[in-house]
């Protein structure tokens, strides 16, 4: 059994597979687990989840609904995140709280949880195939996400470098749009075997946990069987169920093909790293990965599949290597930021870009006096964020400091409107609006954003979830959307975003 099946080997964290069913329930019902995308600090989901938990009291939704939620549109709330400053985007979803809590309750029933854990033990029987992406909980005082990031750094980058002692070649590949392509029926295949799940007597058996999960996800997505919501630890776990099933199938294919040694595979969610000494063996392994995932309706991304005979260099992302050898800073702030802009052009949305912006942000945040001539710096920062959506949080922090350095209020407000107009040129920018509002709200509350969740911050009425399928008034009351905005935190915001507010997001430089 691999380390992952046994649990986390890091003292500051523990794997969800180490938890009892009750501990797993508490972990999945944490606000941080419910939605784990980058958000300003006044968004708090704890009271919302706690209120729904009290109404459901550990049970499902039986007796609290008028009809199936899958017959209603927009049950979940979707925040669109532009991926490249153009036409590629990713939907983050705030799952309907009632459906989220109900599904967590069912998954963490003692028998169901034990069955899930047993399946993962079967998935991880191949010591040469390591899944290192199971959700972890911090036991060190850090945020769970910070521990997950640390886990990635140690188990992917650092472990890859270590494996260069044993292997001469590294092939990297990933799955195209993994969460959006997962076939929900495959969850039951993973937990009960495909042959059992497809038996006539089992297809609609509402006692099978695989069917429960499948049906619950369809309820969230208007009956769709393709794709699962992104943005929660719960869905990360469910993705691991399907991908773990693919791991087991891959192990069987490797065994049947006679590939039993001289390879090692690291998988972090939908990213694969294949280490071999014979490039032909590596190509054969990648072919088998493609076959295993194809059986589940998943496809490898040919554009991101690459091989190298320099394992050390290939273990570290190209952007990180390039940034290491560049002149990273400069005495002049504008030259420093232009160095980062150049990095952004060469390696968009990269971890090293996040790290470089973090360093620049820390540099300017230490200055007590207003920065001289901030407008060119604002323009460069906006253009970096415009083309690199991964940087929204840190660019928001930089902009808050730069805007604070504009002396005349009317000048500052005019610059805010110009920034806002710039981003209206990009489609699907809900996530950017959220961060732009964090910058502008302490300076000018009259700035209006179209994103529904931004309207809540501004104090306007806005409905995030469709509740027309719920019959219980008590449950509807528990799902009042205004609960997710803490007005005390919002009203106490400083115009300049302090480092600790975005510290977790900036720590993602691990990925660089």
JSON list of N, CA, C and O in Angstrom, two decimals, residues 23-46:
[
{"chain": "A", "resi": 23, "resn": "UNK", "atom": "N", "xyz": [-15.21, 12.63, 11.58]},
{"chain": "A", "resi": 23, "resn": "UNK", "atom": "CA", "xyz": [-14.17, 13.63, 11.33]},
{"chain": "A", "resi": 23, "resn": "UNK", "atom": "C", "xyz": [-14.22, 14.11, 9.88]},
{"chain": "A", "resi": 23, "resn": "UNK", "atom": "O", "xyz": [-14.03, 15.29, 9.60]},
{"chain": "A", "resi": 24, "resn": "UNK", "atom": "N", "xyz": [-14.46, 13.17, 8.97]},
{"chain": "A", "resi": 24, "resn": "UNK", "atom": "CA", "xyz": [-14.56, 13.54, 7.55]},
{"chain": "A", "resi": 24, "resn": "UNK", "atom": "C", "xyz": [-15.75, 14.47, 7.33]},
{"chain": "A", "resi": 24, "resn": "UNK", "atom": "O", "xyz": [-15.66, 15.43, 6.55]},
{"chain": "A", "resi": 25, "resn": "UNK", "atom": "N", "xyz": [-16.85, 14.21, 8.01]},
{"chain": "A", "resi": 25, "resn": "UNK", "atom": "CA", "xyz": [-18.02, 15.09, 7.88]},
{"chain": "A", "resi": 25, "resn": "UNK", "atom": "C", "xyz": [-17.69, 16.49, 8.35]},
{"chain": "A", "resi": 25, "resn": "UNK", "atom": "O", "xyz": [-17.98, 17.48, 7.67]},
{"chain": "A", "resi": 26, "resn": "UNK", "atom": "N", "xyz": [-17.06, 16.59, 9.52]},
{"chain": "A", "resi": 26, "resn": "UNK", "atom": "CA", "xyz": [-16.70, 17.92, 10.05]},
{"chain": "A", "resi": 26, "resn": "UNK", "atom": "C", "xyz": [-15.75, 18.64, 9.09]},
{"chain": "A", "resi": 26, "resn": "UNK", "atom": "O", "xyz": [-15.86, 19.86, 8.89]},
{"chain": "A", "resi": 27, "resn": "UNK", "atom": "N", "xyz": [-14.80, 17.91, 8.53]},
{"chain": "A", "resi": 27, "resn": "UNK", "atom": "CA", "xyz": [-13.84, 18.50, 7.60]},
{"chain": "A", "resi": 27, "resn": "UNK", "atom": "C", "xyz": [-14.52, 19.03, 6.34]},
{"chain": "A", "resi": 27, "resn": "UNK", "atom": "O", "xyz": [-14.29, 20.16, 5.91]},
{"chain": "A", "resi": 28, "resn": "UNK", "atom": "N", "xyz": [-15.40, 18.23, 5.76]},
{"chain": "A", "resi": 28, "resn": "UNK", "atom": "CA", "xyz": [-16.07, 18.63, 4.52]},
{"chain": "A", "resi": 28, "resn": "UNK", "atom": "C", "xyz": [-17.09, 19.74, 4.74]},
{"chain": "A", "resi": 28, "resn": "UNK", "atom": "O", "xyz": [-17.43, 20.47, 3.80]},
{"chain": "A", "resi": 29, "resn": "UNK", "atom": "N", "xyz": [-17.57, 19.89, 5.98]},
{"chain": "A", "resi": 29, "resn": "UNK", "atom": "CA", "xyz": [-18.55, 20.94, 6.27]},
{"chain": "A", "resi": 29, "resn": "UNK", "atom": "C", "xyz": [-17.89, 22.24, 6.74]},
{"chain": "A", "resi": 29, "resn": "UNK", "atom": "O", "xyz": [-18.59, 23.21, 7.01]},
{"chain": "A", "resi": 30, "resn": "UNK", "atom": "N", "xyz": [-16.57, 22.27, 6.79]},
{"chain": "A", "resi": 30, "resn": "UNK", "atom": "CA", "xyz": [-15.88, 23.52, 7.11]},
{"chain": "A", "resi": 30, "resn": "UNK", "atom": "C", "xyz": [-16.11, 24.53, 5.97]},
{"chain": "A", "resi": 30, "resn": "UNK", "atom": "O", "xyz": [-16.19, 24.15, 4.80]},
{"chain": "A", "resi": 31, "resn": "UNK", "atom": "N", "xyz": [-16.19, 25.79, 6.33]},
{"chain": "A", "resi": 31, "resn": "UNK", "atom": "CA", "xyz": [-16.39, 26.83, 5.32]},
{"chain": "A", "resi": 31, "resn": "UNK", "atom": "C", "xyz": [-15.28, 26.79, 4.28]},
{"chain": "A", "resi": 31, "resn": "UNK", "atom": "O", "xyz": [-15.52, 26.98, 3.08]},
{"chain": "A", "resi": 32, "resn": "UNK", "atom": "N", "xyz": [-14.07, 26.52, 4.71]},
{"chain": "A", "resi": 32, "resn": "UNK", "atom": "CA", "xyz": [-12.92, 26.47, 3.80]},
{"chain": "A", "resi": 32, "resn": "UNK", "atom": "C", "xyz": [-13.03, 25.32, 2.81]},
{"chain": "A", "resi": 32, "resn": "UNK", "atom": "O", "xyz": [-12.49, 25.38, 1.70]},
{"chain": "A", "resi": 33, "resn": "UNK", "atom": "N", "xyz": [-13.71, 24.26, 3.20]},
{"chain": "A", "resi": 33, "resn": "UNK", "atom": "CA", "xyz": [-13.89, 23.12, 2.31]},
{"chain": "A", "resi": 33, "resn": "UNK", "atom": "C", "xyz": [-15.05, 23.34, 1.34]},
{"chain": "A", "resi": 33, "resn": "UNK", "atom": "O", "xyz": [-15.04, 22.85, 0.21]},
{"chain": "A", "resi": 34, "resn": "UNK", "atom": "N", "xyz": [-16.06, 24.08, 1.79]},
{"chain": "A", "resi": 34, "resn": "UNK", "atom": "CA", "xyz": [-17.24, 24.32, 0.96]},
{"chain": "A", "resi": 34, "resn": "UNK", "atom": "C", "xyz": [-16.87, 25.08, -0.31]},
{"chain": "A", "resi": 34, "resn": "UNK", "atom": "O", "xyz": [-17.34, 24.76, -1.40]},
{"chain": "A", "resi": 35, "resn": "UNK", "atom": "N", "xyz": [-16.02, 26.11, -0.19]},
{"chain": "A", "resi": 35, "resn": "UNK", "atom": "CA", "xyz": [-15.59, 26.85, -1.37]},
{"chain": "A", "resi": 35, "resn": "UNK", "atom": "C", "xyz": [-14.15, 27.26, -1.17]},
{"chain": "A", "resi": 35, "resn": "UNK", "atom": "O", "xyz": [-13.82, 27.95, -0.20]},
{"chain": "A", "resi": 36, "resn": "UNK", "atom": "N", "xyz": [-13.26, 26.81, -2.07]},
{"chain": "A", "resi": 36, "resn": "UNK", "atom": "CA", "xyz": [-11.83, 27.01, -1.84]},
{"chain": "A", "resi": 36, "resn": "UNK", "atom": "C", "xyz": [-11.15, 27.84, -2.91]},
{"chain": "A", "resi": 36, "resn": "UNK", "atom": "O", "xyz": [-9.93, 27.81, -3.04]},
{"chain": "A", "resi": 37, "resn": "UNK", "atom": "N", "xyz": [-11.91, 28.62, -3.68]},
{"chain": "A", "resi": 37, "resn": "UNK", "atom": "CA", "xyz": [-11.31, 29.56, -4.61]},
{"chain": "A", "resi": 37, "resn": "UNK", "atom": "C", "xyz": [-10.91, 30.84, -3.86]},
{"chain": "A", "resi": 37, "resn": "UNK", "atom": "O", "xyz": [-11.40, 31.10, -2.75]},
{"chain": "A", "resi": 38, "resn": "UNK", "atom": "N", "xyz": [-10.04, 31.64, -4.47]},
{"chain": "A", "resi": 38, "resn": "UNK", "atom": "CA", "xyz": [-9.57, 32.88, -3.83]},
{"chain": "A", "resi": 38, "resn": "UNK", "atom": "C", "xyz": [-10.71, 33.87, -3.71]},
{"chain": "A", "resi": 38, "resn": "UNK", "atom": "O", "xyz": [-11.33, 34.23, -4.70]},
{"chain": "A", "resi": 39, "resn": "UNK", "atom": "N", "xyz": [-10.96, 34.35, -2.48]},
{"chain": "A", "resi": 39, "resn": "UNK", "atom": "CA", "xyz": [-12.03, 35.32, -2.24]},
{"chain": "A", "resi": 39, "resn": "UNK", "atom": "C", "xyz": [-11.58, 36.32, -1.18]},
{"chain": "A", "resi": 39, "resn": "UNK", "atom": "O", "xyz": [-10.81, 35.98, -0.28]},
{"chain": "A", "resi": 40, "resn": "UNK", "atom": "N", "xyz": [-12.06, 37.56, -1.25]},
{"chain": "A", "resi": 40, "resn": "UNK", "atom": "CA", "xyz": [-11.76, 38.54, -0.20]},
{"chain": "A", "resi": 40, "resn": "UNK", "atom": "C", "xyz": [-12.29, 38.07, 1.16]},
{"chain": "A", "resi": 40, "resn": "UNK", "atom": "O", "xyz": [-13.20, 37.23, 1.23]},
{"chain": "A", "resi": 41, "resn": "UNK", "atom": "N", "xyz": [-11.75, 38.61, 2.24]},
{"chain": "A", "resi": 41, "resn": "UNK", "atom": "CA", "xyz": [-12.02, 38.06, 3.58]},
{"chain": "A", "resi": 41, "resn": "UNK", "atom": "C", "xyz": [-13.43, 38.29, 4.10]},
{"chain": "A", "resi": 41, "resn": "UNK", "atom": "O", "xyz": [-13.83, 37.64, 5.08]},
{"chain": "A", "resi": 42, "resn": "UNK", "atom": "N", "xyz": [-14.20, 39.21, 3.50]},
{"chain": "A", "resi": 42, "resn": "UNK", "atom": "CA", "xyz": [-15.54, 39.44, 4.01]},
{"chain": "A", "resi": 42, "resn": "UNK", "atom": "C", "xyz": [-16.54, 38.38, 3.54]},
{"chain": "A", "resi": 42, "resn": "UNK", "atom": "O", "xyz": [-17.69, 38.36, 3.98]},
{"chain": "A", "resi": 43, "resn": "UNK", "atom": "N", "xyz": [-16.12, 37.50, 2.64]},
{"chain": "A", "resi": 43, "resn": "UNK", "atom": "CA", "xyz": [-16.98, 36.36, 2.27]},
{"chain": "A", "resi": 43, "resn": "UNK", "atom": "C", "xyz": [-16.76, 35.24, 3.26]},
{"chain": "A", "resi": 43, "resn": "UNK", "atom": "O", "xyz": [-15.67, 34.69, 3.37]},
{"chain": "A", "resi": 44, "resn": "UNK", "atom": "N", "xyz": [-17.80, 34.93, 4.03]},
{"chain": "A", "resi": 44, "resn": "UNK", "atom": "CA", "xyz": [-17.72, 33.89, 5.05]},
{"chain": "A", "resi": 44, "resn": "UNK", "atom": "C", "xyz": [-18.90, 32.93, 4.85]},
{"chain": "A", "resi": 44, "resn": "UNK", "atom": "O", "xyz": [-20.04, 33.36, 4.73]},
{"chain": "A", "resi": 45, "resn": "UNK", "atom": "N", "xyz": [-18.60, 31.65, 4.81]},
{"chain": "A", "resi": 45, "resn": "UNK", "atom": "CA", "xyz": [-19.63, 30.66, 4.50]},
{"chain": "A", "resi": 45, "resn": "UNK", "atom": "C", "xyz": [-20.01, 29.79, 5.69]},
{"chain": "A", "resi": 45, "resn": "UNK", "atom": "O", "xyz": [-20.88, 28.94, 5.60]},
{"chain": "A", "resi": 46, "resn": "UNK", "atom": "N", "xyz": [-19.34, 30.03, 6.82]},
{"chain": "A", "resi": 46, "resn": "UNK", "atom": "CA", "xyz": [-19.58, 29.19, 7.99]},
{"chain": "A", "resi": 46, "resn": "UNK", "atom": "C", "xyz": [-21.00, 29.25, 8.51]},
{"chain": "A", "resi": 46, "resn": "UNK", "atom": "O", "xyz": [-21.62, 28.22, 8.78]}
]
